[in-house]
Tab-separated table of C-alpha atoms in Angstrom:
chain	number	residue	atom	x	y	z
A	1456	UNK	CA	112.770	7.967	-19.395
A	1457	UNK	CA	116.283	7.647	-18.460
A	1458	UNK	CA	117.014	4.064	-16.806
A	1459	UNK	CA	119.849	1.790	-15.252
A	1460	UNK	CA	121.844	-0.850	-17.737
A	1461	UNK	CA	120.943	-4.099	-16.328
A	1462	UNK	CA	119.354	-5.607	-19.745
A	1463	UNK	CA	119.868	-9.008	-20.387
A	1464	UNK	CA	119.446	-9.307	-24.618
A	1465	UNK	CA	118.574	-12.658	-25.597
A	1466	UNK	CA	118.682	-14.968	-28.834
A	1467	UNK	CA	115.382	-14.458	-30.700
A	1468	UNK	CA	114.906	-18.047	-30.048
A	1469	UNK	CA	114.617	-17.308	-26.377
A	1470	UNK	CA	112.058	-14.516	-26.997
A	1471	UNK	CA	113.094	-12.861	-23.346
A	1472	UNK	CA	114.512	-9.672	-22.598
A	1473	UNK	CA	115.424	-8.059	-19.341
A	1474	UNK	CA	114.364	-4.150	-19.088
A	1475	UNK	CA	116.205	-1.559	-17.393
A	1476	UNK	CA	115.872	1.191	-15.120
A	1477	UNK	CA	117.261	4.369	-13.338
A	1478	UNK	CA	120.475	4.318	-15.889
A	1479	UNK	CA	123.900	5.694	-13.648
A	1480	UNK	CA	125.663	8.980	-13.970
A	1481	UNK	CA	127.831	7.037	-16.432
A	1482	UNK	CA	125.484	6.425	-18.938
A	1483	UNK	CA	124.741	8.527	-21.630
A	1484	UNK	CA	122.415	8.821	-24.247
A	1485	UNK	CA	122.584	6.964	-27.981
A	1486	UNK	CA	123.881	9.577	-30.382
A	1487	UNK	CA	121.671	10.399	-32.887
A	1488	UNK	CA	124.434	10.404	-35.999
A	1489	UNK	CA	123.375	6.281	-35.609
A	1490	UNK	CA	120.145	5.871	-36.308
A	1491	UNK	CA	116.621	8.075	-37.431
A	1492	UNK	CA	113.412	7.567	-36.320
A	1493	UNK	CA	110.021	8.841	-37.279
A	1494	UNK	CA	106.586	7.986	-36.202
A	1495	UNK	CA	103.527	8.649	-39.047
A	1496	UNK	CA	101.171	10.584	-36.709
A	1497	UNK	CA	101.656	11.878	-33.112
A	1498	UNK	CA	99.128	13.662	-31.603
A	1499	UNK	CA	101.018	14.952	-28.579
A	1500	UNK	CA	102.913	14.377	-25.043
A	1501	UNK	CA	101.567	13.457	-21.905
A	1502	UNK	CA	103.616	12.852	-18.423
A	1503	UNK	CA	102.594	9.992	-16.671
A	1504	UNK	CA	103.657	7.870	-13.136
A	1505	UNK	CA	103.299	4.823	-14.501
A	1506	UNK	CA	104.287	0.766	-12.412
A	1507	UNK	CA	106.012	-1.184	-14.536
A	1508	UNK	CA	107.317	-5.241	-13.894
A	1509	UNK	CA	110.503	-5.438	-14.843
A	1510	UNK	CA	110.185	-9.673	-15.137
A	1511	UNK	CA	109.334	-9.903	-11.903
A	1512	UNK	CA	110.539	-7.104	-9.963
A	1513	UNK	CA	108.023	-4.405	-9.513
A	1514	UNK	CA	108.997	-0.503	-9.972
A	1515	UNK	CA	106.164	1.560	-8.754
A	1516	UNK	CA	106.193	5.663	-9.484
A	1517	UNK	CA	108.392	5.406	-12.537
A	1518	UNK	CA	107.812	9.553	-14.640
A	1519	UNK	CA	107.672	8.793	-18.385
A	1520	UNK	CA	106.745	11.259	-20.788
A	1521	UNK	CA	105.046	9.584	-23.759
A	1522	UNK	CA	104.041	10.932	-27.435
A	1523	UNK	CA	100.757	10.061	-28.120
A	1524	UNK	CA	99.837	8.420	-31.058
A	1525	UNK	CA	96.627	6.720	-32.905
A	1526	UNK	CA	95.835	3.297	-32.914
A	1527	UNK	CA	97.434	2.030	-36.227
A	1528	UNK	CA	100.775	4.774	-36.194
A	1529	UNK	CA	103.990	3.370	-37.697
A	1530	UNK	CA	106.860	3.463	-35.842
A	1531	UNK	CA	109.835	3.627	-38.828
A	1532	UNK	CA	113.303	3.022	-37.622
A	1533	UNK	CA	116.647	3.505	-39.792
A	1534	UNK	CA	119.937	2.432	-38.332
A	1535	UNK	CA	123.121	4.582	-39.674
A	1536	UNK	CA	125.359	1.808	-38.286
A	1537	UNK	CA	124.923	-1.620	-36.492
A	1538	UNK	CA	122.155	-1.077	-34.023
A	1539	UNK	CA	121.305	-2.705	-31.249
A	1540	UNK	CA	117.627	-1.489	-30.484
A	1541	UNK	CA	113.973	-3.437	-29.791
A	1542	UNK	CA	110.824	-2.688	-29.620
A	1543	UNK	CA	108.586	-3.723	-26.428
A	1544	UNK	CA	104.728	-3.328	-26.181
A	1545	UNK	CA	103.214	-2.947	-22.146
A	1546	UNK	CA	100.256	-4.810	-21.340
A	1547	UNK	CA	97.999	-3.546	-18.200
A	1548	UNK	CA	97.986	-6.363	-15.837
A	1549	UNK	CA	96.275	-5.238	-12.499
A	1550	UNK	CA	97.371	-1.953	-12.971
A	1551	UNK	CA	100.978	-2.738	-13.908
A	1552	UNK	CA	102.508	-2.861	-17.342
A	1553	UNK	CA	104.042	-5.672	-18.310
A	1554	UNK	CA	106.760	-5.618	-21.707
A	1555	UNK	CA	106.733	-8.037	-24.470
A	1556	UNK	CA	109.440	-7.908	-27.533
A	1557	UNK	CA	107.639	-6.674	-30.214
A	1558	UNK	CA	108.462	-8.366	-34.432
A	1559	UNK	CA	110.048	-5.467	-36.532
A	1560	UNK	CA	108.858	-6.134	-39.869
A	1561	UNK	CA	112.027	-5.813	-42.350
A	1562	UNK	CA	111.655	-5.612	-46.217
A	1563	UNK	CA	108.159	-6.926	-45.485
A	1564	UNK	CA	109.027	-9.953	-43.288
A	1565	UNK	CA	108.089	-9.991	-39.523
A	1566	UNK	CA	110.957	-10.877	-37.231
A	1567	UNK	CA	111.524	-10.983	-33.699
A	1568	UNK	CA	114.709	-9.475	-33.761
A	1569	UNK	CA	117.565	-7.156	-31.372
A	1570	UNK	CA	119.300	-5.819	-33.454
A	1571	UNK	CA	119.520	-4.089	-36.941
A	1572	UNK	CA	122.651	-3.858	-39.002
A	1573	UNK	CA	123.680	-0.511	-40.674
A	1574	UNK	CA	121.180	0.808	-43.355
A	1575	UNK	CA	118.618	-1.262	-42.528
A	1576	UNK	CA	115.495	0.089	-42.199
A	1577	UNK	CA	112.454	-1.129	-40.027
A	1578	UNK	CA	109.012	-0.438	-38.787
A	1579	UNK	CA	106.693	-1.340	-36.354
A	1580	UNK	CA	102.887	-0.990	-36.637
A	1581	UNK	CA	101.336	0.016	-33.310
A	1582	UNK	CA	97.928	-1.780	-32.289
A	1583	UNK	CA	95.694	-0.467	-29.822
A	1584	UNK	CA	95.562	-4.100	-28.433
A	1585	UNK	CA	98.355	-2.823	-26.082
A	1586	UNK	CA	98.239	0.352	-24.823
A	1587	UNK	CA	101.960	1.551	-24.712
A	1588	UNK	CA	105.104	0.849	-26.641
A	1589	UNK	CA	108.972	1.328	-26.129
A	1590	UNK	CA	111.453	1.901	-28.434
A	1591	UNK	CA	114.892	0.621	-26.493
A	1592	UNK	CA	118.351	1.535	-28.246
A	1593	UNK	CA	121.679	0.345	-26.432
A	1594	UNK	CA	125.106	0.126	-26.889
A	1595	UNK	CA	126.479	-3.254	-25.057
A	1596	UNK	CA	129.947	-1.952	-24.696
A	1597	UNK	CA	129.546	1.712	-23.452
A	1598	UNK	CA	126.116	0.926	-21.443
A	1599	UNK	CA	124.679	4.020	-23.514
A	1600	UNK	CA	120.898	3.514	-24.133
A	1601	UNK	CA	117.991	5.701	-25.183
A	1602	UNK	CA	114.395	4.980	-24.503
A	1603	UNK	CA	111.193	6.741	-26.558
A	1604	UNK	CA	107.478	5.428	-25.192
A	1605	UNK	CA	104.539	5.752	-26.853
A	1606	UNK	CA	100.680	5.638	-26.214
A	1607	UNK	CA	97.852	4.577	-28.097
A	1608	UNK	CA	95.309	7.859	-27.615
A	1609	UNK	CA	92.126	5.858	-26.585
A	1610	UNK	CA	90.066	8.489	-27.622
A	1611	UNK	CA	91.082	7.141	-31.272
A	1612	UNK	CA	90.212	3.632	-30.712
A	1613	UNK	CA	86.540	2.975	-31.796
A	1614	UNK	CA	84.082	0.891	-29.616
A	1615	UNK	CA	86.204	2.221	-26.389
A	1616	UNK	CA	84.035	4.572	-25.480
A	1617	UNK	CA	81.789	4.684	-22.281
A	1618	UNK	CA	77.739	4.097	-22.797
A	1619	UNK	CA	75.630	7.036	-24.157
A	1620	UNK	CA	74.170	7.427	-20.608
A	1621	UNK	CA	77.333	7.436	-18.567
A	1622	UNK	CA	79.687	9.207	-21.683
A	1623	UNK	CA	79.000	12.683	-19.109
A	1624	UNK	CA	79.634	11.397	-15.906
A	1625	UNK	CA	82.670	9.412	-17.123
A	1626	UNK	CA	84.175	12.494	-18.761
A	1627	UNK	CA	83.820	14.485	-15.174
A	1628	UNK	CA	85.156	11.793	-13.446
A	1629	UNK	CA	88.201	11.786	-15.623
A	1630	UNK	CA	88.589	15.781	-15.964
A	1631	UNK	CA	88.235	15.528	-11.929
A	1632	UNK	CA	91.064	13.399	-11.789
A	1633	UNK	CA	89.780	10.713	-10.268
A	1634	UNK	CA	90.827	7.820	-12.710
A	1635	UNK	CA	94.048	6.668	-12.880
A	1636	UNK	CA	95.220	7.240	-16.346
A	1637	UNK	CA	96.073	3.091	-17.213
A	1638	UNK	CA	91.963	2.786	-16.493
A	1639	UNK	CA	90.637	5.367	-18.795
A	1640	UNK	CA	89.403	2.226	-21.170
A	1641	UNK	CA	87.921	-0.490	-21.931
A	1642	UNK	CA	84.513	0.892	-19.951
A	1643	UNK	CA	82.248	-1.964	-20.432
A	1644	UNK	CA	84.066	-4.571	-18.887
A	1645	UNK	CA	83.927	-5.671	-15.268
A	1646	UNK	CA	86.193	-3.342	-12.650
A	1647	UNK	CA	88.299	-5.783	-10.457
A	1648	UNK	CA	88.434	-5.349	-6.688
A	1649	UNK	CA	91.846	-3.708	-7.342
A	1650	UNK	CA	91.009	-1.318	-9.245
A	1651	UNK	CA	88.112	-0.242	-7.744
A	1652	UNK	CA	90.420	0.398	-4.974
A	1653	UNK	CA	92.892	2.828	-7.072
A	1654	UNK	CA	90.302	4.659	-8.040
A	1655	UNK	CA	88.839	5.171	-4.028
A	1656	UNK	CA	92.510	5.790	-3.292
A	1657	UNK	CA	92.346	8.349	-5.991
A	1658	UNK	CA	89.271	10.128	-4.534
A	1659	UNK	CA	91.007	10.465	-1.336
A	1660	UNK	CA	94.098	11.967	-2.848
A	1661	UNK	CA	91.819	14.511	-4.594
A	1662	UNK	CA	89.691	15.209	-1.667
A	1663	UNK	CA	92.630	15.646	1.050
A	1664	UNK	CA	95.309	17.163	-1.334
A	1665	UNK	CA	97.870	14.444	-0.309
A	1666	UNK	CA	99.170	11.808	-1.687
A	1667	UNK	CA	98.120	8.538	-0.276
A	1668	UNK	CA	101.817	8.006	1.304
A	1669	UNK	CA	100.869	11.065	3.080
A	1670	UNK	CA	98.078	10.418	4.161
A	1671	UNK	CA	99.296	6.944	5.587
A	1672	UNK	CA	101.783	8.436	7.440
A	1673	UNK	CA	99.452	10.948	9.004
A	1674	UNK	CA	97.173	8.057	10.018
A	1675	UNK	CA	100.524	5.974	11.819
A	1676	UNK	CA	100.231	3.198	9.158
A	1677	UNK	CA	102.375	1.221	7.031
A	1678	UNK	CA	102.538	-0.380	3.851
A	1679	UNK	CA	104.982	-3.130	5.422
A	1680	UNK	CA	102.004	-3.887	6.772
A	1681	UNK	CA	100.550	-6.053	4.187
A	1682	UNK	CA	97.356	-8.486	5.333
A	1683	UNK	CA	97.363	-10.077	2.447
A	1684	UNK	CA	99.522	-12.669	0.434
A	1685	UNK	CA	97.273	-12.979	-2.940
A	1686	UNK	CA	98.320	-9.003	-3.570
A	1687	UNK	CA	101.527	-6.191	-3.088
A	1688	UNK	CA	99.337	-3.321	-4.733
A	1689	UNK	CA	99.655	-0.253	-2.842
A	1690	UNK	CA	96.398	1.335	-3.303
A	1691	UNK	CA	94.547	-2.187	-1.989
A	1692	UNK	CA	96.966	-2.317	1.154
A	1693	UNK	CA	96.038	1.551	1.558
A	1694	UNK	CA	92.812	1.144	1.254
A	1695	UNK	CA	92.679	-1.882	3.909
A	1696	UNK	CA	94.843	0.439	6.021
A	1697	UNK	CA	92.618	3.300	6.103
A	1698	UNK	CA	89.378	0.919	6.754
A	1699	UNK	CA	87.515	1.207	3.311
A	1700	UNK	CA	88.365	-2.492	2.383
A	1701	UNK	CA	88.566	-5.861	3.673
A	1702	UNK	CA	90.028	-9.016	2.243
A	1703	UNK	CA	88.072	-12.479	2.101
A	1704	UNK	CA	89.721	-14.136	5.208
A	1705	UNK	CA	93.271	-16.115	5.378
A	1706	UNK	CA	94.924	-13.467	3.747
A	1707	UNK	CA	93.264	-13.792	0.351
A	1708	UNK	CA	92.181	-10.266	-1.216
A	1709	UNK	CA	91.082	-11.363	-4.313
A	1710	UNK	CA	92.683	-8.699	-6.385
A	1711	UNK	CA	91.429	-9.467	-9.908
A	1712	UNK	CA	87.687	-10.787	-8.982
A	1713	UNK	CA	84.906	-8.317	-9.789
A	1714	UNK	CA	83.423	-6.341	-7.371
A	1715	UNK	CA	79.920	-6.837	-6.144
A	1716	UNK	CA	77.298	-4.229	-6.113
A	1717	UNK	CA	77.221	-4.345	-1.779
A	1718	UNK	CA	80.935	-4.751	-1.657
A	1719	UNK	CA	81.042	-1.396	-4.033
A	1720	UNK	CA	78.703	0.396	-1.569
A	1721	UNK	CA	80.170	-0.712	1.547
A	1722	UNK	CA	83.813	0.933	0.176
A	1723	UNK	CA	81.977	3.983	-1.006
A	1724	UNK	CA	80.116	4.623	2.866
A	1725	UNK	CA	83.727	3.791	4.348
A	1726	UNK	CA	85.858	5.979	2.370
A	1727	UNK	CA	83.200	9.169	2.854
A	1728	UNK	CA	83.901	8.268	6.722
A	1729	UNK	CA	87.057	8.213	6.664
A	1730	UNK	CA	86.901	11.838	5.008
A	1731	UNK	CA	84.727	12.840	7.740
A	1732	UNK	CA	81.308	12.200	6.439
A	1733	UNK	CA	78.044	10.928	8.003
A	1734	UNK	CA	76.580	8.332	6.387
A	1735	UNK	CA	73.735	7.613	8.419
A	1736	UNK	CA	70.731	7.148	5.737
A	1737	UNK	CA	67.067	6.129	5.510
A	1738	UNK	CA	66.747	2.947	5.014
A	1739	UNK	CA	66.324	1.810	1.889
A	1740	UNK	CA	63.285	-0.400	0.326
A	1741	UNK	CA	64.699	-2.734	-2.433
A	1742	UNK	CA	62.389	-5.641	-3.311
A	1743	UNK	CA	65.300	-7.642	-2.727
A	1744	UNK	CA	66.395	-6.064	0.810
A	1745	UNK	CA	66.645	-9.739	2.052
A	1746	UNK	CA	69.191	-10.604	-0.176
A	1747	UNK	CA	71.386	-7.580	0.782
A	1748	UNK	CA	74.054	-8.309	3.369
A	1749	UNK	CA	73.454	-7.408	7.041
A	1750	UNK	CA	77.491	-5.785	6.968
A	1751	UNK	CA	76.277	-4.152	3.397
A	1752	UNK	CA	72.745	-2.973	4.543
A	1753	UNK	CA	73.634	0.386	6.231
A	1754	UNK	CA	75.935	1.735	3.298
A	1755	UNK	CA	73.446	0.662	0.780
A	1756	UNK	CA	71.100	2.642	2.670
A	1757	UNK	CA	74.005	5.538	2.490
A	1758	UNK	CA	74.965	4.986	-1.270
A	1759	UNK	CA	71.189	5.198	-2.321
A	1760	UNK	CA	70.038	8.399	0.055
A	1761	UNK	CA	72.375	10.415	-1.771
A	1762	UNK	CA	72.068	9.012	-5.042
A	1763	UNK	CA	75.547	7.913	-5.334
A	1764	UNK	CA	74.134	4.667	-6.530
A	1765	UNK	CA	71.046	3.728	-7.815
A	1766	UNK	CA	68.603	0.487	-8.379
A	1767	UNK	CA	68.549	-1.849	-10.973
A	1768	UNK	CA	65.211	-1.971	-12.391
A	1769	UNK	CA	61.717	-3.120	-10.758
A	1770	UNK	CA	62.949	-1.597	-7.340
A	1771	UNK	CA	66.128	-3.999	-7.177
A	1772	UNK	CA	69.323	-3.359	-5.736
A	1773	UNK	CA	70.896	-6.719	-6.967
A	1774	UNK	CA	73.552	-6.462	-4.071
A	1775	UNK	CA	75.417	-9.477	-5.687
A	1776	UNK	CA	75.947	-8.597	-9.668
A	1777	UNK	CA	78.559	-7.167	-10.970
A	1778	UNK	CA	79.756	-3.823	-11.749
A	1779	UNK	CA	81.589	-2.101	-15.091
A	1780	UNK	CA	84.366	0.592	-14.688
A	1781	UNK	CA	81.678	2.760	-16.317
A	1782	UNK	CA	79.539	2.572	-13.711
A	1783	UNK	CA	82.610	2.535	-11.011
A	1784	UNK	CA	83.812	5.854	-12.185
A	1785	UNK	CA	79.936	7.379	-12.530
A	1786	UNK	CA	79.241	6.433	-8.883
A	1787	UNK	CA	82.857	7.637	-7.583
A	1788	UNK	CA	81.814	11.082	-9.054
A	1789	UNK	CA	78.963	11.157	-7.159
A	1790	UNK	CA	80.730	10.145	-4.426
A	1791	UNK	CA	83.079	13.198	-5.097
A	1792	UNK	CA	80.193	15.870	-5.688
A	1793	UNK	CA	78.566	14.722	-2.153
A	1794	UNK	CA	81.014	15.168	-0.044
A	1795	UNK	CA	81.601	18.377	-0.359
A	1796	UNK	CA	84.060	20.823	1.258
């Protein structure tokens, strides 16, 4: 990914680094003759439009082609001359990725370092703990950089893998493209309120053929027009926009709380409206019906008819617990299966 000079290199005391982005026509690339690199297992490319906080300004639809590598690859760097180069490792934060300098380790010492002088070589042990890296080569007098990412292959990574019973139905939901790719992990844990939202977004980019700035437009809506000061991410504006979501009053949306069971439905009955559906349903008979909100009632009625979501045990519904992106991505599948063309 080719990207503008605006990096600010700091002392490794400071520990900070500015990143850069969109580099100008005058920029060129780091000739090779100055350094080598090699990694010690790639197991391919993939293309990706990835968001990435550049400390503190956001830069949303960014192409990067990474190599894909295993958890554990080394990343061995040689500089010819003196180099100025670093290594940064992205962390998913609510579905952006966030850089941190990475420690080289040199003749077996780690250091947090900038810069290698000539004939030094240096290596840098990838961890699945972070899910890409960046290996950032400049030239402070001629603006000339070079950028290589990487990413950990999750499919490598043991104990990320969904639950025996939803392994199938995550695997469709993912071949139907209807997971971003910086959620395809960690399938156990609790999906967010944000990212349940991507992944409806998702489902109506797959369904309609557009992409969700499309499909705004078409509907005379804006993303200036943001309800909500706790969040800036497009998909949860969209899907507010479009009707599928609401916020939790005074602005808040609550981007990183879990999702409830009800408040899961409720998005999954709006967003099959909004794509034309009817999702008048039979009511349903949960043991704990009374417990079920009156505004969630009718789409749990929906979700359950069709079998886009199910009980949980002794005839329960259990409108208020939580839910994992395993089971997210099982019911959007369904979702995606029942409304059909």
């Amino acid at each position: 990914m080719k990207r503008r000079n605006k990096a600010i290199f700091m002392m490794m005391a400071v520990c900070l680094m500015a990143l850069s982005f969109v580099m100008p026509a005058a920029a060129a690339e780091i000739s090779k003759d100055k350094y080598t690199y090699s990694i010690s297992k790639k197991l391919g490319e993939v293309t990706e439009t990835l968001t990435i906080d550049d400390l503190g300004d956001i830069y949303e639809d960014l192409q990067i082609t990474s190599t894909l590598v295993p958890d554990k690859a080394v990343l061995s760097f040689t500089a010819k001359v003196d180099t100025s180069v670093i290594v940064l490792g992205y962390s998913l934060e609510n579905g952006i990725l966030v850089a941190d300098p990475v420690p080289w380790t040199v003749n077996g010492t780690k250091e947090l370092v900038n810069g290698l002088t000539a004939n030094t070589t240096a290596t840098v042990t990838f961890e699945y703990g972070v899910p890409y890296y960046e290996l950032f080569i400049w030239d402070e007098a001629t603006g000339d950089q070079t950028s290589y990412f990487f990413k950990i292959d999750k499919g490598t990574a043991a104990g990320d893998q969904p639950d025996t019973w939803a392994k199938t139905e995550v695997e469709a939901a993912i071949a139907a493209n209807l997971v971003p790719t910086e959620l395809q992990g960690s399938y156990k844990q609790k999906i967010t309120r944000a990212d349940f939202a991507k992944i409806i977004i998702r489902l109506l980019e797959v369904k309609t053929g557009q992409t969700i700035d499309e499909i705004l437009v078409e509907n005379e809506v804006s993303l200036s027009d943001n309800p909500f000061t706790d969040t800036s991410i497009k998909e949860v504006i969209a899907a507010n926009l479009m009707g599928i979501v609401n916020g939790k009053g005074n602005g808040i949306f609550d981007p990183n709380g879990s999702i409830t069971r009800q408040e899961a439905a409720v998005m999954l009955a709006n967003t099959a409206e909004v794509l034309g559906y009817d999702v008048a349903a039979d009511a349903s008979a949960f043991a704990d019906s009374k417990t079920i909100a009156s505004w969630a009632k009718p789409s749990v009625d929906f979700v359950f008819t069709y079998e886009v979501m199910n009980g949980t045990g002794n005839n329960n519904f259990s409108p208020k617990g939580t839910y994992t992106r395993q089971q997210a991505y099982m019911t959007i599948v369904r979702l995606n299966d029942v409304l059909v063309e």
